[in-house]
XYZ file of N, CA and C in Angstrom:
309
model
N 0.750 -1.203 0.037
C 0.045 0.012 -0.022
C 0.989 1.211 0.019
N 0.510 2.117 -0.765
C 1.362 3.476 -0.812
C 0.963 4.311 0.297
N 1.839 5.093 0.863
C 1.594 6.066 1.680
C 1.125 5.640 3.046
N 1.579 4.406 3.486
C 1.076 3.806 4.730
C 1.905 4.244 5.890
N 1.262 4.560 6.977
C 2.036 4.990 8.272
C 1.102 4.903 9.554
N 1.700 5.092 10.621
C 0.963 5.119 11.913
C 1.405 6.165 12.794
N 0.593 6.592 13.778
C 1.015 7.585 14.802
C 0.595 7.068 16.250
N 1.459 7.370 17.189
C 1.045 7.117 18.671
C 1.067 8.471 19.261
N 0.060 8.683 20.010
C -0.087 9.986 20.614
C -0.421 9.917 22.090
N 0.321 10.691 22.955
C -0.027 10.781 24.403
C -0.189 12.286 24.730
N -1.501 12.489 25.369
C -1.786 13.892 25.589
C -2.249 14.037 27.036
N -1.893 15.170 27.549
C -2.544 15.605 28.890
C -3.622 16.599 28.626
N -4.810 16.167 29.003
C -6.044 17.046 28.685
C -6.711 17.700 30.083
N -7.053 18.950 29.652
C -7.956 19.639 30.718
C -9.275 19.737 30.292
N -10.216 19.375 31.066
C -11.701 19.359 30.687
C -12.544 20.481 31.441
N -13.653 20.951 30.607
C -14.494 21.886 31.051
C -15.911 21.171 30.674
N -16.714 20.827 31.793
C -17.959 20.188 31.520
C -18.819 21.357 30.863
N -19.815 20.962 30.053
C -20.765 21.869 29.459
C -22.116 21.097 29.531
N -23.223 22.004 29.836
C -24.641 21.487 29.932
C -24.686 20.395 31.174
N -23.893 19.359 31.177
C -24.111 18.466 32.424
C -22.821 17.645 32.471
N -22.461 16.791 33.302
C -21.354 16.045 33.503
C -21.038 15.028 32.405
N -21.902 14.816 31.517
C -21.976 13.780 30.424
C -21.229 14.344 29.074
N -21.185 15.761 29.039
C -20.648 16.366 27.808
C -19.525 17.363 28.199
N -18.209 17.173 27.773
C -17.173 18.093 28.148
C -16.577 18.588 26.804
N -15.981 19.791 26.915
C -14.934 20.249 26.008
C -13.559 20.019 26.611
N -12.640 19.785 25.874
C -11.226 19.767 26.393
C -10.268 20.105 25.459
N -9.126 20.426 26.151
C -7.957 20.868 25.286
C -6.755 20.242 26.015
N -5.654 20.145 25.179
C -4.455 19.663 25.744
C -3.293 19.630 24.895
N -2.147 19.251 25.457
C -0.851 19.248 24.809
C -0.251 17.759 25.032
N 0.658 17.292 24.104
C 1.192 16.050 24.262
C 2.414 15.908 23.195
N 2.683 14.564 22.898
C 3.812 14.353 22.096
C 3.182 13.200 21.233
N 3.969 13.051 20.074
C 3.255 12.012 19.064
C 4.701 11.560 18.459
N 4.737 10.130 18.140
C 5.638 9.464 17.327
C 4.894 9.023 16.185
N 5.558 9.349 14.927
C 4.843 8.804 13.633
C 5.847 7.935 12.853
N 5.241 7.153 11.985
C 6.111 6.271 10.988
C 5.272 6.392 9.828
N 6.090 6.837 8.677
C 5.272 6.932 7.484
C 6.320 6.541 6.292
N 5.607 6.165 5.235
C 6.244 5.725 4.000
C 5.594 6.530 2.747
N 6.451 7.061 2.118
C 6.011 8.015 0.903
C 6.861 7.700 -0.169
N 6.321 8.073 -1.332
C 6.966 8.022 -2.556
C 7.285 9.389 -3.461
N 8.356 9.931 -3.026
C 8.683 11.099 -3.744
C 8.782 11.025 -5.351
N 8.589 12.079 -5.917
C 8.290 12.231 -7.334
C 9.706 11.851 -8.029
N 10.907 12.187 -7.410
C 12.144 11.723 -8.070
C 12.488 10.208 -8.144
N 11.674 9.396 -7.261
C 11.603 7.817 -7.326
C 10.527 7.254 -8.198
N 9.801 7.971 -8.793
C 8.654 7.605 -9.454
C 8.963 6.569 -10.404
N 10.008 6.472 -11.384
C 10.489 5.610 -12.242
C 10.647 4.107 -11.582
N 11.286 4.081 -10.408
C 11.723 2.944 -9.826
C 10.789 2.379 -8.753
N 9.702 3.124 -8.397
C 8.698 2.769 -7.455
C 9.422 2.564 -6.011
N 10.476 3.256 -5.807
C 11.227 3.193 -4.545
C 10.459 4.187 -3.612
N 10.628 4.006 -2.301
C 9.980 4.860 -1.267
C 10.880 5.241 -0.177
N 10.603 6.225 0.598
C 11.270 6.843 1.713
C 10.498 6.323 2.905
N 11.143 5.905 3.984
C 10.504 5.615 5.244
C 11.048 6.318 6.405
N 10.173 7.092 7.147
C 10.653 8.079 8.044
C 9.939 7.732 9.598
N 10.632 7.931 10.618
C 9.955 8.043 11.894
C 10.255 9.373 12.440
N 9.134 10.005 12.917
C 9.077 11.381 13.349
C 8.753 11.386 14.690
N 9.157 12.586 15.298
C 8.639 12.934 16.743
C 8.292 14.483 16.850
N 7.345 14.799 17.685
C 7.025 16.316 17.814
C 5.887 16.402 18.835
N 5.643 17.741 19.142
C 4.496 17.945 20.091
C 3.283 18.178 19.273
N 2.170 17.949 20.074
C 0.755 18.143 19.672
C 0.108 18.961 20.451
N -1.040 19.592 19.877
C -2.021 20.486 20.655
C -3.546 20.134 20.260
N -4.337 19.822 20.908
C -5.652 19.633 20.431
C -6.723 20.063 21.338
N -8.005 20.187 20.680
C -9.111 20.593 21.341
C -10.444 19.652 20.895
N -11.223 19.204 21.803
C -12.218 18.381 21.408
C -13.525 18.310 22.201
N -14.487 17.514 21.845
C -15.708 17.162 22.603
C -15.732 15.820 22.942
N -16.050 15.548 24.257
C -16.302 14.107 24.813
C -17.651 13.879 25.265
N -18.176 12.821 24.914
C -19.453 12.375 25.386
C -19.282 11.030 26.275
N -19.750 11.219 27.504
C -19.636 10.030 28.389
C -20.955 9.389 28.682
N -21.292 8.183 28.056
C -22.520 7.629 28.284
C -22.632 7.072 29.728
N -23.894 7.082 30.329
C -24.050 6.591 31.596
C -23.584 5.170 31.840
N -23.046 4.863 33.126
C -22.806 3.665 33.601
C -21.713 2.807 32.821
N -20.799 3.465 32.347
C -19.681 3.018 31.595
C -18.398 3.842 31.620
N -17.222 3.128 31.578
C -15.956 3.937 31.637
C -15.625 4.299 30.151
N -16.295 3.981 29.231
C -15.911 4.413 27.928
C -16.644 5.845 27.474
N -15.802 6.481 26.657
C -16.510 7.770 26.124
C -16.209 7.947 24.701
N -16.988 8.784 23.899
C -16.864 9.024 22.468
C -16.235 10.352 22.349
N -15.333 10.617 21.487
C -14.584 11.840 21.416
C -14.571 12.222 19.891
N -14.522 13.457 19.592
C -14.233 14.135 18.402
C -13.372 15.348 18.812
N -12.181 15.256 18.051
C -11.115 16.412 18.139
C -10.392 16.868 17.003
N -9.930 18.031 17.145
C -8.921 18.465 16.016
C -7.795 19.014 16.715
N -6.636 19.027 15.964
C -5.431 19.497 16.512
C -4.277 19.827 15.508
N -3.087 19.997 16.037
C -2.074 20.200 15.065
C -0.751 19.457 15.757
N 0.019 18.959 14.887
C 1.251 18.215 15.179
C 2.297 18.997 14.512
N 3.376 19.407 15.290
C 4.526 20.049 14.708
C 5.838 19.244 14.816
N 6.111 18.629 13.753
C 7.319 17.599 13.877
C 8.657 18.378 14.074
N 9.396 17.676 14.931
C 10.713 18.298 15.202
C 11.781 17.499 14.540
N 11.680 16.130 14.623
C 12.629 15.345 13.881
C 11.881 14.347 12.916
N 12.253 14.035 11.778
C 13.452 14.674 11.113
C 13.104 15.909 10.358
N 11.892 16.213 10.066
C 11.471 17.362 9.336
C 11.100 18.522 10.311
N 12.113 19.483 10.550
C 11.848 20.436 11.667
C 10.814 21.333 11.204
N 9.668 21.602 12.181
C 8.527 22.318 12.026
C 7.705 22.057 10.678
N 7.669 20.714 10.553
C 6.550 20.264 9.462
C 5.321 20.130 10.295
N 4.350 21.175 9.913
C 3.034 21.084 10.626
C 2.011 20.235 9.971
N 1.238 19.389 10.705
C 0.260 18.508 10.078
C -0.993 18.741 10.823
N -2.108 19.204 10.308
C -3.342 19.206 10.971
C -4.047 17.856 11.094
N -4.710 17.585 12.247
C -5.310 16.254 12.509
C -6.801 16.423 13.026
N -7.469 15.535 12.443
C -8.939 15.263 12.999
C -9.064 13.873 13.471
N -9.705 13.611 14.591
C -9.750 12.432 15.222
C -11.096 12.176 15.754
N -11.649 10.777 15.702
C -12.752 10.580 16.455
C -12.619 9.080 16.962
N -13.050 8.767 18.110
C -12.943 7.301 18.565
C -13.630 7.073 19.935
N -13.261 6.074 20.502
C -13.615 5.582 21.835
C -12.537 5.551 22.704
N -12.641 6.128 23.866
C -11.676 6.319 24.908
C -12.074 5.548 26.094
N -11.093 4.814 26.731
C -11.381 4.219 28.112
C -10.866 5.149 29.140
N -11.747 5.556 29.920
C -11.404 6.468 31.210
C -11.062 5.619 32.480
N -9.898 5.787 33.049
C -9.730 5.076 34.303
C -9.212 6.163 35.474
């Protein structure tokens, strides 16, 4: 598959409940490690690719919904990743949605 990669993110989040305790806005900062494979145009004839691992800080804001009687929540968030290594200050906007286990 072309352009395959992954990211692992750890963030510290601050919450602000809205309307009730089951709906919250949050924001936070953290760090992210990425791995990506891409095909630069200069390698197009040979189908060769470049593989990189990157690291950098993240910032995000989001909305979290906590259903009753469960430790799981549903979240929607947007943020920014600023890679420090190997591409210094390569900015990447990010949108995420998922299920979070709260302990």
